[in-house]
Short mmCIF file of C-alpha atoms and ligand atoms in Angstrom, two decimals:
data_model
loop_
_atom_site.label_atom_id
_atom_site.label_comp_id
_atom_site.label_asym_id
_atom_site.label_seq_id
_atom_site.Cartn_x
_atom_site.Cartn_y
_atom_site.Cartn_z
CA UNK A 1 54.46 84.30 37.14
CA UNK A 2 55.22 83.68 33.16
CA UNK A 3 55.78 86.17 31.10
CA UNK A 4 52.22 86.53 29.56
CA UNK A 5 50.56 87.49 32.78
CA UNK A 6 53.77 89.84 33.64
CA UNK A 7 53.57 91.57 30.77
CA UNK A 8 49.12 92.26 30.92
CA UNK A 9 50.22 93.46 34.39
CA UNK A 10 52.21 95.89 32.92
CA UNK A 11 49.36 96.68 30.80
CA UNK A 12 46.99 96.90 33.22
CA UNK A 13 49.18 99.34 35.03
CA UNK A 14 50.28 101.52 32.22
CA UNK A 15 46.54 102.06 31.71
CA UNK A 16 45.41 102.78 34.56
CA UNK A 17 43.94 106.13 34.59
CA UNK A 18 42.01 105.11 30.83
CA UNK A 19 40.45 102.18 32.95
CA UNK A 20 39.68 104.71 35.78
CA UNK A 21 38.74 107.44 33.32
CA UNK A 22 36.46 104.96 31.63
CA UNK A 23 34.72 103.59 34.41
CA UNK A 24 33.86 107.67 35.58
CA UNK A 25 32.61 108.13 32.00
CA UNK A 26 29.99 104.91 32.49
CA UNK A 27 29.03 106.22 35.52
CA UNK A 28 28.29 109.76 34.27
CA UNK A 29 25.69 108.04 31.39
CA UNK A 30 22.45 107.68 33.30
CA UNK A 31 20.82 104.77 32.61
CA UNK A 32 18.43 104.01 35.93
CA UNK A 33 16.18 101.25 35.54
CA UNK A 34 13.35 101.89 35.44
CA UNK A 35 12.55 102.78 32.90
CA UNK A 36 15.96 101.02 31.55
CA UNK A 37 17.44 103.84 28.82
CA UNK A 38 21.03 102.60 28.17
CA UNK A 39 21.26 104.18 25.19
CA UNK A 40 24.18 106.68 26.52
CA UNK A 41 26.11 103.49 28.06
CA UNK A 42 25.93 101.37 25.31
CA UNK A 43 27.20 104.58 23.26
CA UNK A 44 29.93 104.51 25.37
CA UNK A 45 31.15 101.22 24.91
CA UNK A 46 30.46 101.31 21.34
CA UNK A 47 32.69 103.82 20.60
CA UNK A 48 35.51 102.70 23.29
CA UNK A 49 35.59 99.45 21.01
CA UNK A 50 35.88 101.30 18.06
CA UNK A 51 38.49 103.26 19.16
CA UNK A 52 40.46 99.92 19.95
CA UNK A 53 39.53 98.58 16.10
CA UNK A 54 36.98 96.40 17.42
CA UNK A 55 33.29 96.24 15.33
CA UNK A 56 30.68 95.41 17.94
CA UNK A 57 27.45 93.80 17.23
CA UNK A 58 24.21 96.11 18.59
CA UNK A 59 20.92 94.39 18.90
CA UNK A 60 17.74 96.41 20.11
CA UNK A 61 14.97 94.62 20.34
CA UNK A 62 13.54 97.42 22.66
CA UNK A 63 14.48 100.75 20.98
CA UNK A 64 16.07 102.20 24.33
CA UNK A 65 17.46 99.30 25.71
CA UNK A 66 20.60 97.96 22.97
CA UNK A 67 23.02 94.71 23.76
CA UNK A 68 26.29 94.98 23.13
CA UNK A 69 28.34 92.07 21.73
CA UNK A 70 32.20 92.45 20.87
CA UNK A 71 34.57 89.27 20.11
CA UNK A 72 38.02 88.42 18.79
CA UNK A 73 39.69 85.55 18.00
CA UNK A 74 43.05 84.16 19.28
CA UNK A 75 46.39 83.53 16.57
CA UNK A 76 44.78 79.75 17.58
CA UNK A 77 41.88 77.43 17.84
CA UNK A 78 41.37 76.54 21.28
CA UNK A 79 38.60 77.73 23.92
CA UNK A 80 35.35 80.63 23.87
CA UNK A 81 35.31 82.58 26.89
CA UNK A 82 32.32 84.99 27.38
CA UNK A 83 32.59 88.13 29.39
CA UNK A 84 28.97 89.72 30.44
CA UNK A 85 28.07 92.93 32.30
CA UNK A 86 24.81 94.69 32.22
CA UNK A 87 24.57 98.67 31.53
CA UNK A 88 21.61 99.83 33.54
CA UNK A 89 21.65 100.15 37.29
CA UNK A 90 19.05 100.80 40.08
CA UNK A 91 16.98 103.70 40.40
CA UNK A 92 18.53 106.83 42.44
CA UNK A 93 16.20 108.85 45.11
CA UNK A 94 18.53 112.06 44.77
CA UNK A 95 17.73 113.38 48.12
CA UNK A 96 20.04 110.09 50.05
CA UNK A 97 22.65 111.14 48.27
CA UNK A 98 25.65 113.55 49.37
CA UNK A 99 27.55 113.22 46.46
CA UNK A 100 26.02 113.17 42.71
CA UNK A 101 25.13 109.94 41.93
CA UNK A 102 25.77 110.21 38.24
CA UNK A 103 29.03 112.06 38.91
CA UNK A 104 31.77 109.40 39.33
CA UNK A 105 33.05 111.53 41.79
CA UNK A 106 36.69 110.37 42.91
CA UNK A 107 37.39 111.05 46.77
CA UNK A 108 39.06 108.88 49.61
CA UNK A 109 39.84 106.13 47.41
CA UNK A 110 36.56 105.50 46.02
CA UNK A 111 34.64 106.12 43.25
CA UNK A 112 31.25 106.97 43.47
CA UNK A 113 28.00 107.02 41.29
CA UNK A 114 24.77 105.04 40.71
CA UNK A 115 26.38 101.36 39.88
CA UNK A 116 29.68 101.59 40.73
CA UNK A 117 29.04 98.62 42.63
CA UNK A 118 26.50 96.94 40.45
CA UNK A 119 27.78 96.99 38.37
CA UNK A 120 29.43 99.44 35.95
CA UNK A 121 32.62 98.84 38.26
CA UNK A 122 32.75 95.28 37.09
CA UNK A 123 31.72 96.34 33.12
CA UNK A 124 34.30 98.70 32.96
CA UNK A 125 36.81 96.52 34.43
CA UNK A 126 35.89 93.47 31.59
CA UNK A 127 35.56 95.95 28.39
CA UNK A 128 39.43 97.21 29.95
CA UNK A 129 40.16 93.04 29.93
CA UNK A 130 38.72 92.79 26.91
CA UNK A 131 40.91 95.34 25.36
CA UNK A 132 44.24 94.23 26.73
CA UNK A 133 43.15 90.74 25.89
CA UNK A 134 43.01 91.79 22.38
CA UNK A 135 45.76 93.38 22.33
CA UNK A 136 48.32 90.32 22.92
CA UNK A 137 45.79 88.40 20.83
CA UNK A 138 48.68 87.06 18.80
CA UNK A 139 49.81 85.26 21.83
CA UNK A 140 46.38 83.96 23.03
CA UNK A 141 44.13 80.44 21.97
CA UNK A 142 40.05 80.69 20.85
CA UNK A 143 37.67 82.76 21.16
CA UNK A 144 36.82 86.14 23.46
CA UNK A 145 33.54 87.63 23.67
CA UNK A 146 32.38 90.66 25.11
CA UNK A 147 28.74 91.17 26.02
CA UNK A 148 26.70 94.39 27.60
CA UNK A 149 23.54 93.48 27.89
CA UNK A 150 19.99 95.67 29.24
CA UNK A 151 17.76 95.30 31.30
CA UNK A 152 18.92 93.50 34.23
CA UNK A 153 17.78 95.09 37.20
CA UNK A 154 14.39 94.54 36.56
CA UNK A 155 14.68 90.41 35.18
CA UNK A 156 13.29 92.13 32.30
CA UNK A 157 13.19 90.48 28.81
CA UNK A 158 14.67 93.15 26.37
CA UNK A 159 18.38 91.98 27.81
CA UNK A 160 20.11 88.67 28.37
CA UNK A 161 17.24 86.98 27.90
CA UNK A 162 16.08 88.35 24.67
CA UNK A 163 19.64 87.82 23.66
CA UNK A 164 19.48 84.16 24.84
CA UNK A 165 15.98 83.99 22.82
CA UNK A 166 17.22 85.08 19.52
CA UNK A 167 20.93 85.03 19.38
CA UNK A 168 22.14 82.34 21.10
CA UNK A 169 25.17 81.07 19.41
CA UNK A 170 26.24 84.37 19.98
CA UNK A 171 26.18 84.05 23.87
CA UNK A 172 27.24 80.76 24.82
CA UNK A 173 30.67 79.77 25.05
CA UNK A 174 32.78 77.50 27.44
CA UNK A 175 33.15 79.57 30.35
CA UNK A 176 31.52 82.65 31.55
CA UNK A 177 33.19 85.41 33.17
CA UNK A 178 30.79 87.98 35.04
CA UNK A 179 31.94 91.03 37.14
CA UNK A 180 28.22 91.46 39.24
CA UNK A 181 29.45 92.13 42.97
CA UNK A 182 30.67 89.63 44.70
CA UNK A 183 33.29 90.43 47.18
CA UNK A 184 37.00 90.31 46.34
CA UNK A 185 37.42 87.72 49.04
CA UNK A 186 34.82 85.99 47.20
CA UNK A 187 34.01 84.14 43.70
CA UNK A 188 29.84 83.32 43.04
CA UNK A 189 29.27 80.22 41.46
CA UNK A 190 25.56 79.53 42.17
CA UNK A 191 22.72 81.53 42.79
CA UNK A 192 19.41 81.34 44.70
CA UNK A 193 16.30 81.74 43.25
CA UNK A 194 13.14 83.75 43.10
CA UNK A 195 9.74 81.74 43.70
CA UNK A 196 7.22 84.94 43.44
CA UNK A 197 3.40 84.45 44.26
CA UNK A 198 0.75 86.89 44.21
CA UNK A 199 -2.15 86.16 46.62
CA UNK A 200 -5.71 88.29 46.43
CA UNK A 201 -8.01 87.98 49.53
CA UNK A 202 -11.57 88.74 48.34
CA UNK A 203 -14.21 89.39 51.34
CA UNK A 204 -17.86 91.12 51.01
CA UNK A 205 -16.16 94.09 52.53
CA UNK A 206 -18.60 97.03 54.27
CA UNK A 207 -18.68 99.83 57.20
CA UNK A 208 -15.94 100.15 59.15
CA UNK A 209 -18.51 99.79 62.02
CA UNK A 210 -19.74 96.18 61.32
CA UNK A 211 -17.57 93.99 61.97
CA UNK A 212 -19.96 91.47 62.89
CA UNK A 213 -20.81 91.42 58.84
CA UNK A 214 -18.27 90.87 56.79
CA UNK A 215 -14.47 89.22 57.35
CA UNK A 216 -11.64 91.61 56.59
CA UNK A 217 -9.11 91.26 53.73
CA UNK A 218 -6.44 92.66 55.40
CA UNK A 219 -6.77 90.99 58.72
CA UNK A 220 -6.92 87.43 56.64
CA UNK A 221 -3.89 88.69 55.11
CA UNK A 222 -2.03 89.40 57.97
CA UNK A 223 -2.81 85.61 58.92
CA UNK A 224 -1.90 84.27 55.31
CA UNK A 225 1.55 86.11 56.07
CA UNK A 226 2.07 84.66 59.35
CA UNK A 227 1.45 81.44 58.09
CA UNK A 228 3.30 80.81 54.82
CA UNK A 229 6.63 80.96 57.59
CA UNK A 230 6.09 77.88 57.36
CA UNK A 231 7.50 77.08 54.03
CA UNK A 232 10.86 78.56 55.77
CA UNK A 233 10.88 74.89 57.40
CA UNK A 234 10.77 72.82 54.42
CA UNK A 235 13.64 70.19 54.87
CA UNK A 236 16.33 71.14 51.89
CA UNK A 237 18.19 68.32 50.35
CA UNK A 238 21.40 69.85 49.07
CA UNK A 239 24.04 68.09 46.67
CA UNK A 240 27.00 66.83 49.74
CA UNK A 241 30.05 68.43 47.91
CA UNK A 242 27.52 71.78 49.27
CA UNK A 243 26.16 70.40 52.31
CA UNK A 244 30.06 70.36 53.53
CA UNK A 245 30.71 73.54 52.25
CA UNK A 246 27.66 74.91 53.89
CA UNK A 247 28.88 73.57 57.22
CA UNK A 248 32.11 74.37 57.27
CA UNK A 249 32.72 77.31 60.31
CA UNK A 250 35.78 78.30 58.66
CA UNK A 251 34.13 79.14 54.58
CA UNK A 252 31.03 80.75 56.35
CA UNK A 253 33.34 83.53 58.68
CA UNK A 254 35.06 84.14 55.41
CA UNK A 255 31.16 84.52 53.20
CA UNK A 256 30.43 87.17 56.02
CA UNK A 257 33.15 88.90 56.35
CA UNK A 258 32.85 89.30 52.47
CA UNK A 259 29.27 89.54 51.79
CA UNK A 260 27.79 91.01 54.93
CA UNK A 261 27.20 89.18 58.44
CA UNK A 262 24.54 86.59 58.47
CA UNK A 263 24.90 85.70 54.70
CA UNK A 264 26.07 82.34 54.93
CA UNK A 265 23.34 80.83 57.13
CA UNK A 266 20.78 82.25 54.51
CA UNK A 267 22.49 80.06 51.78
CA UNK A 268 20.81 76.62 52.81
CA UNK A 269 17.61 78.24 53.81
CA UNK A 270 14.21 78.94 52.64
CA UNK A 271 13.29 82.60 52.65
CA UNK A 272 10.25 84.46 52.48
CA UNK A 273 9.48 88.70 52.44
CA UNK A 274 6.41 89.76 51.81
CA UNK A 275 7.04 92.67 49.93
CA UNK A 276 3.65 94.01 49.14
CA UNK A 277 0.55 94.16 50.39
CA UNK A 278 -2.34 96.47 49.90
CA UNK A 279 -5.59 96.49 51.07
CA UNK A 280 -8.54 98.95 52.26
CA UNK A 281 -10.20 101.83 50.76
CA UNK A 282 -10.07 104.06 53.66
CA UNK A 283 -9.67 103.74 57.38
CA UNK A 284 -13.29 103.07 58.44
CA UNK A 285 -14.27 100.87 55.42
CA UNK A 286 -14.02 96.86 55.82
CA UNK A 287 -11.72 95.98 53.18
CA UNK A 288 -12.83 93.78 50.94
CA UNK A 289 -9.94 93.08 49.06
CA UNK A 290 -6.27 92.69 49.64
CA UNK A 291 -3.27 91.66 47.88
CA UNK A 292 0.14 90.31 48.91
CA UNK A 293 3.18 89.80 46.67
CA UNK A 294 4.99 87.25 48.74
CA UNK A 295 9.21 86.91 47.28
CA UNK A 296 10.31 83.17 48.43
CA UNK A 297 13.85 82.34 47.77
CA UNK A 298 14.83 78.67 46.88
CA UNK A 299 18.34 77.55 47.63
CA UNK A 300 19.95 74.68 45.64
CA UNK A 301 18.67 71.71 46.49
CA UNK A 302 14.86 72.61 46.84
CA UNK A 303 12.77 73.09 43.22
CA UNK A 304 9.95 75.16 42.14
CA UNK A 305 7.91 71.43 42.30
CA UNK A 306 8.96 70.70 45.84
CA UNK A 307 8.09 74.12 47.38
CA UNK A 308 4.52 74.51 45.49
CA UNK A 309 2.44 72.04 47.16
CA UNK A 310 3.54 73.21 50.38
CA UNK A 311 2.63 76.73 49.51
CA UNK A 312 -0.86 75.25 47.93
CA UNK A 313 -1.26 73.93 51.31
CA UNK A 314 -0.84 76.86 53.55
CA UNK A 315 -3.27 78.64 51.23
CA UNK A 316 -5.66 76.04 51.17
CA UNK A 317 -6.88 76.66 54.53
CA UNK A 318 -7.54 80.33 53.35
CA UNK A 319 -11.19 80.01 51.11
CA UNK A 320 -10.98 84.04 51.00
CA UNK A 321 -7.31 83.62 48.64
CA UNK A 322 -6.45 83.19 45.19
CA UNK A 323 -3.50 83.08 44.10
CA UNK A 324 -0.57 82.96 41.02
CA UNK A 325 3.03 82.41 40.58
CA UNK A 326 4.81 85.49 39.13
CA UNK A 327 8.17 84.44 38.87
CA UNK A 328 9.96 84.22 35.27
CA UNK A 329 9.16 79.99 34.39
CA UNK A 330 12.61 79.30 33.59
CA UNK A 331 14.41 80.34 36.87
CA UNK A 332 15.41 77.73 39.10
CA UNK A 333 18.56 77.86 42.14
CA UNK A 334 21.73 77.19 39.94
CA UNK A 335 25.18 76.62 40.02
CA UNK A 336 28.42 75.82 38.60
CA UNK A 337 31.26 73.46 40.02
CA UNK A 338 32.92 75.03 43.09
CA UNK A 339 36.10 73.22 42.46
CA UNK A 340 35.91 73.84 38.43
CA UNK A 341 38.42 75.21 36.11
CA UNK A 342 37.72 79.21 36.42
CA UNK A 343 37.04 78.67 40.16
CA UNK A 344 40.93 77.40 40.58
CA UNK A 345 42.27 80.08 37.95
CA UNK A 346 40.12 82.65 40.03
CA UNK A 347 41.97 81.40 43.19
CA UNK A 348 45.32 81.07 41.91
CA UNK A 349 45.41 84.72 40.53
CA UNK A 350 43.90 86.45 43.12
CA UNK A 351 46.86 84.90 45.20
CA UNK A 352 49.49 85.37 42.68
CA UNK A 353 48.12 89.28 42.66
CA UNK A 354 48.77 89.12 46.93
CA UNK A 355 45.52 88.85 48.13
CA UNK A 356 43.89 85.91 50.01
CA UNK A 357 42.04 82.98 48.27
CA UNK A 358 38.60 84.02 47.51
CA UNK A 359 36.01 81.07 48.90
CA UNK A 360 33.41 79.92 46.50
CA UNK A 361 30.09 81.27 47.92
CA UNK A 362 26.24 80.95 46.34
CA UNK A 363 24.22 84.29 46.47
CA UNK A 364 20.87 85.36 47.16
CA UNK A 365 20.06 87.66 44.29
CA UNK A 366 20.08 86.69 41.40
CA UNK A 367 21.74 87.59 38.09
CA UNK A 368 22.22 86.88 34.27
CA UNK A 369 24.62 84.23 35.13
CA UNK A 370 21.76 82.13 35.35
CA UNK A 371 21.09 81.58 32.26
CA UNK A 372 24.77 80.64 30.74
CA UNK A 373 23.97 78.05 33.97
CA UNK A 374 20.84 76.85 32.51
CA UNK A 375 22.59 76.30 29.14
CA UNK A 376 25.32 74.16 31.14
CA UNK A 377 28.01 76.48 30.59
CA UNK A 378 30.45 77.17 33.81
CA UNK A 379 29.50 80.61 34.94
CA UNK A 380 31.33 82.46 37.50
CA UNK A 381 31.26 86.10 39.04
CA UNK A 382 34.40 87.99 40.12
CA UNK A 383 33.94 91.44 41.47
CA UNK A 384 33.63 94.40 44.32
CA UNK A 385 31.94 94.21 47.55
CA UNK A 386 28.13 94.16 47.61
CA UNK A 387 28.29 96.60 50.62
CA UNK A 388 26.85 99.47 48.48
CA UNK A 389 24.79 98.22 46.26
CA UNK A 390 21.71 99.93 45.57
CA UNK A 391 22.46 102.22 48.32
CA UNK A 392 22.60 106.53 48.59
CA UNK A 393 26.48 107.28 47.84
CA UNK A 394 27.10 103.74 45.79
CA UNK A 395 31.29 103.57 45.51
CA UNK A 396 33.85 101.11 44.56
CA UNK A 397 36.99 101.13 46.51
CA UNK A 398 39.86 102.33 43.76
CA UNK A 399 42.28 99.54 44.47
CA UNK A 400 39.46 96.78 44.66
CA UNK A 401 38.29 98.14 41.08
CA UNK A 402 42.20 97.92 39.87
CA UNK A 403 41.78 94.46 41.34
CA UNK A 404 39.63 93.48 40.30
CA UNK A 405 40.53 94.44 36.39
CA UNK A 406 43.76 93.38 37.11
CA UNK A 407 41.96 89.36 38.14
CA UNK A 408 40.00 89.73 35.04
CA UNK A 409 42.61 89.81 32.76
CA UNK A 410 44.63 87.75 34.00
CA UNK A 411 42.39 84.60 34.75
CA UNK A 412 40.79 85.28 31.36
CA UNK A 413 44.44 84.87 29.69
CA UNK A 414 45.23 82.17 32.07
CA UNK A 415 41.83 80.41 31.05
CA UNK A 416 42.68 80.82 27.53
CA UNK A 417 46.20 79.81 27.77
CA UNK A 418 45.82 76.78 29.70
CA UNK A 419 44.21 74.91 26.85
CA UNK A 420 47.32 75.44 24.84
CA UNK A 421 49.50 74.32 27.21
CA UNK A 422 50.96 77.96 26.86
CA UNK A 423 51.88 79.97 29.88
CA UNK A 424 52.30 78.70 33.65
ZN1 ZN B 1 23.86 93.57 38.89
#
């Protein structure tokens, strides 16, 4: 290992309780979305920064929900590597829980609390790499930036995307660097996305008693639901570098093992959930109206213009139905090179740090990655398992988090480094 990497192990060692300490204190600012208040988090990291000598950047365009942007430059020109977490996390129903989820609560190796999973785990870990990165900055090439963004859980607009909207330049870079869940054993370079329709069934509706006079929304709806499985079929035409990857018995055992069983035959597939649908004024009343909110996942290969007319078509035989897309316009499946530079780096440190290479998987969520994707710049995400996420009694395993920080640092250094021809 050369001596750069050595010595941020040390680092990353010597501060290990501040990293710990810090990630408790994120987890102890409640910032649920909804409604999306990070106000407390971003507080946090402001004043973390500060107390390293760092000025950050704060931009609000909604009053509660503030982004975060910190950056330093290296003792030499070289290359811009962005770091991004988001600061709010899923909603908590108190009752699940057994252990407070804003408590950060350290007991049989874990850590628990409302996003220590997704993904203040992974945010504390990269503002801890961002700090020892800038603190051997004399020894590094370019450019590091630091974002916390809002607004995330919800694909709302007041985060990343507001950010991408109005500060750009400030955003992009030549590699991206997220810590979202992924699986130690795993590295996300592509994502899935969301194709969201709404779908009203309008009927003359009556008395529960006369059936004979009007056609029910909900039973058409029912049928509507049973037959838009059918988009689930459509032939996908992925790129072949993916195809192989797809196939390959050996890369899928090791996507399930990391991401949950079943994961990896989801990758090539069409999805569908219906995740809403409401209908009826009371029991014995015909409903006259019902409305589904139908949550299609496209996987690389298939696009928004490919899937529509087959959904168009499935409807059409449904006079009753309207219907709307409701998805954000610019999403779209995405995905970096599996093979590229931060992939290998990724690999080769997560070895170096005794662990087993991490395969290259796409995901079926999807996450403000995408859009450093749509702007053609490399994105990867490096972090703990999914296995709690969103869940009663959220943790992070302790060593996976130390992991995790310590993979961070080191492939951002390595990243940087490797330009320079400094290092390994
Ligand atoms: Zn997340």
């Amino acid at each position: 290992m050369d001596t750069l990497s050595r010595e941020l192990l040390d680092r990353v060692d010597a501060g290990r309780d501040q990293a710990l300490g810090l990630l408790q204190a994120l987890l102890r600012a409640p910032s649920p979305n909804p409604p999306g208040d990070t106000r407390s988090v971003a507080d946090l990291i402001i004043a973390t920064l500060r107390g390293a000598g760092i000025a950050p950047q704060v931009f609000s365009p909604h009053p509660k929900m503030p982004n975060v942007v910190a950056r330093f430059d290296g003792a030499r020109p070289g290359r811009h590597l962005v770091l991004n977490g988001h600061m709010d996390v899923f909603p908590v129903a108190e009752h699940e829980w057994s252990r407070g989820p804003w408590s950060g609560e350290i007991a049989d190796g874990r850590i628990y609390g409302r996003g220590a999973c997704d993904m203040k785990g992974g945010l504390a870990s990269l503002l801890a790499a961002f700090l020892l990165l800038h603190a051997v900055r004399d020894r590094l090439a370019g450019r590091v930036t630091f974002t916390a963004v809002s607004d995330e859980e919800t694909f709302g607009p007041w985060g990343a995307r507001w950010m991408f909207e109005h500060q750009r330049d400030l955003m992009l870079g030549d590699c991206l660097l997220s810590g979202e869940p992924s699986s130690p054993h795993c590295v996300r370079f592509g994502e899935k996305s969301p194709y969201w329709v709404a779908i009203t069934v309008r009927t003359r509706g009556g008395h529960g008693a006369y059936t004979h006079a009007s056609a029910s929304a909900n039973k058409i709806a029912a049928r509507i639901s049973k037959a838009l499985e059918e988009v689930t079929r459509i032939p996908v035409r992925a790129p072949d570098n993916l195809v192989a990857m797809f196939r390959d018995p050996d890369i899928a055992r090791q996507i399930d093992e990391g991401c949950g069983a079943g994961h990896a035959a989801v990758i090539p597939e069409v999805t569908l959930n219906i995740g809403r649908m409401s209908g009826g004024l009371k029991m014995n009343v015909l409903p006259s109206e019902c409305r589904i909110e139908a949550d299609i996942r496209l996987p690389v290969g298939l696009t928004k213009d490919e899937l529509r007319p087959h959904v168009a078509r499935v409807l059409a035989e449904f006079p009753e139905a309207t219907w709307e897309e409701i998805s954000p316009p610019e999403d779209a499946p995405n995905w970096s090179d599996p093979d590229g530079e931060m992939m290998r780096i990724l690999s080769c440190t997560v070895q170096d740090l005794g662990r087993r290479a991490p395969v290259p998987v796409i995901t079926l969520g999807g996450t403000d990655t995408r859009l450093w994707r749509h702007h053609g710049v490399p994105a990867y995400v490096y972090g703990p398992s999914p296995e709690s996420m969103g869940a009663a009694d959220e943790y992070i395993v302790v060593e996976d988090f130390v992991h995790i920080l310590r993979t961070h640092t080191l492939a951002a250094a390595r990243y940087l480094a490797a330009w320079s021809g400094e290092g390994r």
